[in-house]
Amino acid sequence: GAGVSQSPRYKVAKRGQDVALRCDPISGHVSLFWYQQALGQGPEFLTYFQNEAQLDKSGLPSDRFFAERPEGSVSTLKIQRTQQEDSAVYLCASSVLPGNTIYFGEGSWLTVV
Amino acid sequence: GNSVTQMEGPVTLSEEAFLTINCTYTATGYPSLFWYVQYPGEGLQLLLKATKADDKGSNKGFEATYRKETTSFHLEKGSVQVSDSAVYFCALSSRDNNNDMRFGAGTRLTVKP
């Protein structure tokens, strides 16, 4: 596709529900990143993939957060047993190679009620 | 670890005023530096970047110079417009950190006619 595509754009989840957020990076991009952006804050790094390898998951806030990119293209961020503090925009980004310009999707807005 | 500190907002200016948003960084090695912009209701967009010391990034009348001696990358524009109203994020990426992007907290700019 022309840009990074994320779905769903908006998700309302009841506390305790599991959610899955999908990211379609720009075709051929090796690097893929997930960020969490709380209201009024800058994006906070969650995890990084190079192709299918998850090279850094140091930003995942708890073991309820899990990300995968099994075939090195589409990625899914899964949040289990959602809590209110998980409410944020989840941004996916990709770059053609490590160190190149990173392009962001428009984000998935998660509200946990 | 790598981090970015930017000027707290909000910043309110009149049209045609001079803009400076300060950004300093802490990083190992030789990071690349970026300014991203987020217009109301839109995703993050790359505004400009610089990949080595003394490089100047520029776009849409905005400029920032990579100053290694002061570890800074301040954003400037000589004459702001109402359409520049947005949130501006300073960011860095480093090969020492898998090239993932680390962001500042953002500075909200409002330009009044």
GROMACS .gro file of N, CA and C in nm, chain A residues 5-108:
model
  312
    5SER      N    1  -0.081   0.118   0.721
    5SER     CA    2  -0.224   0.108   0.747
    5SER      C    3  -0.248   0.035   0.878
    6GLN      N    4  -0.335   0.091   0.962
    6GLN     CA    5  -0.365   0.029   1.091
    6GLN      C    6  -0.515   0.006   1.105
    7SER      N    7  -0.549  -0.103   1.171
    7SER     CA    8  -0.690  -0.131   1.198
    7SER      C    9  -0.704  -0.205   1.330
    8PRO      N   10  -0.815  -0.185   1.402
    8PRO     CA   11  -0.916  -0.084   1.371
    8PRO      C   12  -0.866   0.056   1.402
    9ARG      N   13  -0.927   0.157   1.347
    9ARG     CA   14  -0.889   0.294   1.380
    9ARG      C   15  -0.934   0.330   1.522
   10TYR      N   16  -1.049   0.279   1.560
   10TYR     CA   17  -1.104   0.307   1.692
   10TYR      C   18  -1.156   0.178   1.753
   11LYS      N   19  -1.124   0.159   1.880
   11LYS     CA   20  -1.169   0.038   1.949
   11LYS      C   21  -1.207   0.075   2.092
   12VAL      N   22  -1.328   0.038   2.130
   12VAL     CA   23  -1.369   0.051   2.269
   12VAL      C   24  -1.378  -0.089   2.326
   13ALA      N   25  -1.306  -0.113   2.434
   13ALA     CA   26  -1.302  -0.245   2.496
   13ALA      C   27  -1.346  -0.235   2.641
   14LYS      N   28  -1.415  -0.337   2.686
   14LYS     CA   29  -1.449  -0.343   2.828
   14LYS      C   30  -1.327  -0.393   2.905
   15ARG      N   31  -1.310  -0.341   3.023
   15ARG     CA   32  -1.197  -0.384   3.106
   15ARG      C   33  -1.196  -0.536   3.118
   16GLY      N   34  -1.082  -0.595   3.095
   16GLY     CA   35  -1.069  -0.740   3.103
   16GLY      C   36  -1.075  -0.810   2.968
   17GLN      N   37  -1.121  -0.735   2.867
   17GLN     CA   38  -1.129  -0.793   2.733
   17GLN      C   39  -0.990  -0.799   2.670
   18ASP      N   40  -0.972  -0.891   2.576
   18ASP     CA   41  -0.850  -0.896   2.495
   18ASP      C   42  -0.874  -0.817   2.367
   19VAL      N   43  -0.770  -0.746   2.320
   19VAL     CA   44  -0.780  -0.674   2.192
   19VAL      C   45  -0.661  -0.710   2.104
   20ALA      N   46  -0.683  -0.699   1.975
   20ALA     CA   47  -0.576  -0.721   1.877
   20ALA      C   48  -0.576  -0.605   1.779
   21LEU      N   49  -0.462  -0.544   1.762
   21LEU     CA   50  -0.446  -0.429   1.672
   21LEU      C   51  -0.353  -0.470   1.559
   22ARG      N   52  -0.395  -0.437   1.438
   22ARG     CA   53  -0.323  -0.484   1.320
   22ARG      C   54  -0.248  -0.370   1.254
   23CYS      N   55  -0.131  -0.403   1.200
   23CYS     CA   56  -0.051  -0.306   1.126
   23CYS      C   57  -0.006  -0.366   0.994
   24ASP      N   58  -0.037  -0.295   0.885
   24ASP     CA   59   0.017  -0.330   0.753
   24ASP      C   60   0.123  -0.227   0.718
   25PRO      N   61   0.250  -0.263   0.726
   25PRO     CA   62   0.354  -0.164   0.696
   25PRO      C   63   0.360  -0.138   0.546
   26ILE      N   64   0.439  -0.042   0.509
   26ILE     CA   65   0.464  -0.017   0.367
   26ILE      C   66   0.532  -0.141   0.309
   27SER      N   67   0.487  -0.181   0.191
   27SER     CA   68   0.536  -0.305   0.131
   27SER      C   69   0.689  -0.303   0.118
   28GLY      N   70   0.752  -0.411   0.164
   28GLY     CA   71   0.896  -0.422   0.151
   28GLY      C   72   0.976  -0.362   0.264
   29HIS      N   73   0.908  -0.295   0.357
   29HIS     CA   74   0.981  -0.234   0.469
   29HIS      C   75   1.025  -0.341   0.567
   30VAL      N   76   1.155  -0.336   0.600
   30VAL     CA   77   1.215  -0.436   0.687
   30VAL      C   78   1.184  -0.408   0.834
   31SER      N   79   1.193  -0.282   0.871
   31SER     CA   80   1.178  -0.245   1.013
   31SER      C   81   1.035  -0.207   1.045
   32LEU      N   82   0.988  -0.253   1.160
   32LEU     CA   83   0.853  -0.221   1.204
   32LEU      C   84   0.857  -0.191   1.353
   33PHE      N   85   0.787  -0.086   1.392
   33PHE     CA   86   0.788  -0.039   1.530
   33PHE      C   87   0.644  -0.023   1.580
   34TRP      N   88   0.626  -0.045   1.708
   34TRP     CA   89   0.501  -0.011   1.776
   34TRP      C   90   0.531   0.091   1.885
   35TYR      N   91   0.443   0.190   1.893
   35TYR     CA   92   0.452   0.293   1.996
   35TYR      C   93   0.317   0.309   2.063
   36GLN      N   94   0.321   0.357   2.186
   36GLN     CA   95   0.200   0.391   2.260
   36GLN      C   96   0.203   0.542   2.288
   37GLN      N   97   0.095   0.611   2.254
   37GLN     CA   98   0.089   0.755   2.278
   37GLN      C   99  -0.032   0.788   2.363
   38ALA      N  100  -0.005   0.821   2.488
   38ALA     CA  101  -0.113   0.863   2.577
   38ALA      C  102  -0.150   1.007   2.545
   39LEU      N  103  -0.269   1.047   2.585
   39LEU     CA  104  -0.319   1.181   2.554
   39LEU      C  105  -0.223   1.288   2.606
   40GLY      N  106  -0.182   1.377   2.519
   40GLY     CA  107  -0.095   1.488   2.559
   40GLY      C  108   0.051   1.450   2.578
   41GLN      N  109   0.087   1.329   2.540
   41GLN     CA  110   0.225   1.284   2.557
   41GLN      C  111   0.288   1.250   2.423
   42GLY      N  112   0.420   1.234   2.424
   42GLY     CA  113   0.487   1.187   2.304
   42GLY      C  114   0.477   1.036   2.293
   43PRO      N  115   0.498   0.983   2.175
   43PRO     CA  116   0.494   0.838   2.158
   43PRO      C  117   0.603   0.769   2.240
   44GLU      N  118   0.566   0.661   2.304
   44GLU     CA  119   0.660   0.581   2.383
   44GLU      C  120   0.684   0.449   2.311
   45PHE      N  121   0.811   0.415   2.295
   45PHE     CA  122   0.850   0.294   2.224
   45PHE      C  123   0.798   0.170   2.296
   46LEU      N  124   0.742   0.077   2.220
   46LEU     CA  125   0.699  -0.051   2.275
   46LEU      C  126   0.790  -0.164   2.229
   47THR      N  127   0.799  -0.181   2.096
   47THR     CA  128   0.873  -0.296   2.045
   47THR      C  129   0.917  -0.273   1.902
   48TYR      N  130   1.017  -0.349   1.858
   48TYR     CA  131   1.077  -0.332   1.726
   48TYR      C  132   1.100  -0.469   1.661
   49PHE      N  133   1.064  -0.476   1.532
   49PHE     CA  134   1.089  -0.595   1.452
   49PHE      C  135   1.182  -0.562   1.336
   50GLN      N  136   1.270  -0.653   1.306
   50GLN     CA  137   1.344  -0.649   1.182
   50GLN      C  138   1.305  -0.776   1.107
   51ASN      N  139   1.231  -0.759   0.999
   51ASN     CA  140   1.163  -0.872   0.934
   51ASN      C  141   1.076  -0.942   1.039
   52GLU      N  142   1.091  -1.073   1.055
   52GLU     CA  143   1.004  -1.142   1.152
   52GLU      C  144   1.065  -1.147   1.292
   53ALA      N  145   1.187  -1.101   1.305
   53ALA     CA  146   1.255  -1.110   1.434
   53ALA      C  147   1.222  -0.991   1.523
   54GLN      N  148   1.178  -1.021   1.643
   54GLN     CA  149   1.149  -0.916   1.740
   54GLN      C  150   1.279  -0.887   1.815
   55LEU      N  151   1.348  -0.780   1.775
   55LEU     CA  152   1.480  -0.751   1.828
   55LEU      C  153   1.477  -0.675   1.961
   56ASP      N  154   1.369  -0.609   1.988
   56ASP     CA  155   1.363  -0.530   2.110
   56ASP      C  156   1.217  -0.524   2.155
   57LYS      N  157   1.192  -0.571   2.276
   57LYS     CA  158   1.058  -0.559   2.332
   57LYS      C  159   1.065  -0.495   2.470
   58SER      N  160   1.168  -0.417   2.489
   58SER     CA  161   1.192  -0.359   2.620
   58SER      C  162   1.085  -0.258   2.662
   59GLY      N  163   1.010  -0.204   2.565
   59GLY     CA  164   0.910  -0.104   2.599
   59GLY      C  165   0.774  -0.159   2.633
   60LEU      N  166   0.751  -0.286   2.614
   60LEU     CA  167   0.620  -0.344   2.646
   60LEU      C  168   0.597  -0.330   2.796
   61PRO      N  169   0.486  -0.267   2.836
   61PRO     CA  170   0.469  -0.231   2.977
   61PRO      C  171   0.442  -0.347   3.071
   62SER      N  172   0.389  -0.456   3.018
   62SER     CA  173   0.364  -0.571   3.106
   62SER      C  174   0.353  -0.695   3.020
   63ASP      N  175   0.344  -0.809   3.086
   63ASP     CA  176   0.332  -0.934   3.010
   63ASP      C  177   0.193  -0.952   2.950
   64ARG      N  178   0.105  -0.853   2.968
   64ARG     CA  179  -0.024  -0.858   2.900
   64ARG      C  180  -0.011  -0.812   2.754
   65PHE      N  181   0.102  -0.751   2.722
   65PHE     CA  182   0.125  -0.700   2.588
   65PHE      C  183   0.213  -0.799   2.511
   66PHE      N  184   0.171  -0.826   2.389
   66PHE     CA  185   0.241  -0.923   2.306
   66PHE      C  186   0.232  -0.877   2.161
   67ALA      N  187   0.344  -0.885   2.089
   67ALA     CA  188   0.344  -0.846   1.948
   67ALA      C  189   0.408  -0.955   1.866
   68GLU      N  190   0.361  -0.968   1.744
   68GLU     CA  191   0.418  -1.067   1.653
   68GLU      C  192   0.419  -1.014   1.511
   69ARG      N  193   0.506  -1.073   1.431
   69ARG     CA  194   0.517  -1.039   1.289
   69ARG      C  195   0.567  -1.166   1.219
   70PRO      N  196   0.484  -1.267   1.214
   70PRO     CA  197   0.528  -1.402   1.180
   70PRO      C  198   0.590  -1.418   1.041
   71GLU      N  199   0.544  -1.338   0.943
   71GLU     CA  200   0.597  -1.353   0.808
   71GLU      C  201   0.676  -1.232   0.764
   72GLY      N  202   0.708  -1.147   0.860
   72GLY     CA  203   0.791  -1.032   0.828
   72GLY      C  204   0.721  -0.920   0.757
   73SER      N  205   0.586  -0.923   0.754
   73SER     CA  206   0.516  -0.810   0.693
   73SER      C  207   0.413  -0.757   0.793
   74VAL      N  208   0.290  -0.809   0.790
   74VAL     CA  209   0.186  -0.765   0.882
   74VAL      C  210   0.226  -0.796   1.026
   75SER      N  211   0.190  -0.704   1.114
   75SER     CA  212   0.218  -0.724   1.257
   75SER      C  213   0.089  -0.706   1.336
   76THR      N  214   0.081  -0.778   1.447
   76THR     CA  215  -0.033  -0.765   1.537
   76THR      C  216   0.018  -0.737   1.679
   77LEU      N  217  -0.042  -0.637   1.740
   77LEU     CA  218  -0.016  -0.608   1.881
   77LEU      C  219  -0.138  -0.656   1.959
   78LYS      N  220  -0.115  -0.745   2.053
   78LYS     CA  221  -0.224  -0.801   2.132
   78LYS      C  222  -0.212  -0.754   2.277
   79ILE      N  223  -0.323  -0.712   2.331
   79ILE     CA  224  -0.328  -0.672   2.471
   79ILE      C  225  -0.430  -0.761   2.540
   80GLN      N  226  -0.385  -0.834   2.638
   80GLN     CA  227  -0.474  -0.925   2.710
   80GLN      C  228  -0.526  -0.858   2.836
   81ARG      N  229  -0.648  -0.894   2.872
   81ARG     CA  230  -0.708  -0.846   2.998
   81ARG      C  231  -0.688  -0.695   3.012
   82THR      N  232  -0.742  -0.620   2.916
   82THR     CA  233  -0.717  -0.476   2.911
   82THR      C  234  -0.756  -0.406   3.041
   83GLN      N  235  -0.678  -0.304   3.073
   83GLN     CA  236  -0.702  -0.218   3.189
   83GLN      C  237  -0.723  -0.075   3.141
   84GLN      N  238  -0.780   0.008   3.228
   84GLN     CA  239  -0.808   0.146   3.187
   84GLN      C  240  -0.681   0.220   3.148
   85GLU      N  241  -0.570   0.188   3.214
   85GLU     CA  242  -0.446   0.259   3.183
   85GLU      C  243  -0.390   0.222   3.046
   86ASP      N  244  -0.450   0.121   2.980
   86ASP     CA  245  -0.408   0.086   2.845
   86ASP      C  246  -0.468   0.180   2.740
   87SER      N  247  -0.562   0.264   2.782
   87SER     CA  248  -0.626   0.357   2.688
   87SER      C  249  -0.522   0.453   2.632
   88ALA      N  250  -0.508   0.452   2.501
   88ALA     CA  251  -0.405   0.532   2.434
   88ALA      C  252  -0.422   0.513   2.284
   89VAL      N  253  -0.341   0.587   2.210
   89VAL     CA  254  -0.329   0.562   2.066
   89VAL      C  255  -0.208   0.470   2.046
   90TYR      N  256  -0.228   0.365   1.971
   90TYR     CA  257  -0.118   0.273   1.941
   90TYR      C  258  -0.075   0.298   1.797
   91LEU      N  259   0.050   0.340   1.784
   91LEU     CA  260   0.105   0.379   1.655
   91LEU      C  261   0.196   0.269   1.603
   92CYS      N  262   0.180   0.240   1.475
   92CYS     CA  263   0.271   0.150   1.407
   92CYS      C  264   0.352   0.234   1.308
   93ALA      N  265   0.477   0.196   1.289
   93ALA     CA  266   0.562   0.268   1.196
   93ALA      C  267   0.655   0.169   1.127
   94SER      N  268   0.700   0.206   1.007
   94SER     CA  269   0.792   0.117   0.936
   94SER      C  270   0.897   0.198   0.862
   95SER      N  271   1.009   0.134   0.836
   95SER     CA  272   1.112   0.196   0.754
   95SER      C  273   1.171   0.090   0.662
   96VAL      N  274   1.220   0.136   0.546
   96VAL     CA  275   1.263   0.040   0.445
   96VAL      C  276   1.382  -0.044   0.495
   97LEU      N  277   1.470   0.022   0.567
   97LEU     CA  278   1.585  -0.045   0.627
   97LEU      C  279   1.612   0.020   0.761
   98PRO      N  280   1.681  -0.049   0.851
   98PRO     CA  281   1.716   0.016   0.978
   98PRO      C  282   1.794   0.144   0.954
   99GLY      N  283   1.752   0.250   1.023
   99GLY     CA  284   1.820   0.378   1.010
   99GLY      C  285   1.760   0.471   0.908
  100ASN      N  286   1.672   0.422   0.822
  100ASN     CA  287   1.605   0.508   0.725
  100ASN      C  288   1.485   0.577   0.788
  101THR      N  289   1.429   0.671   0.715
  101THR     CA  290   1.314   0.745   0.765
  101THR      C  291   1.201   0.651   0.804
  102ILE      N  292   1.141   0.680   0.918
  102ILE     CA  293   1.031   0.599   0.970
  102ILE      C  294   0.900   0.667   0.933
  103TYR      N  295   0.807   0.590   0.880
  103TYR     CA  296   0.676   0.640   0.841
  103TYR      C  297   0.571   0.582   0.935
  104PHE      N  298   0.483   0.670   0.981
  104PHE     CA  299   0.384   0.630   1.080
  104PHE      C  300   0.247   0.608   1.018
  105GLY      N  301   0.174   0.513   1.075
  105GLY     CA  302   0.032   0.501   1.046
  105GLY      C  303  -0.046   0.604   1.126
  106GLU      N  304  -0.175   0.607   1.104
  106GLU     CA  305  -0.258   0.706   1.174
  106GLU      C  306  -0.296   0.661   1.315
  107GLY      N  307  -0.267   0.538   1.346
  107GLY     CA  308  -0.288   0.493   1.484
  107GLY      C  309  -0.420   0.421   1.505
  108SER      N  310  -0.421   0.340   1.608
  108SER     CA  311  -0.543   0.276   1.656
  108SER      C  312  -0.574   0.336   1.793
   0.00000   0.00000   0.00000
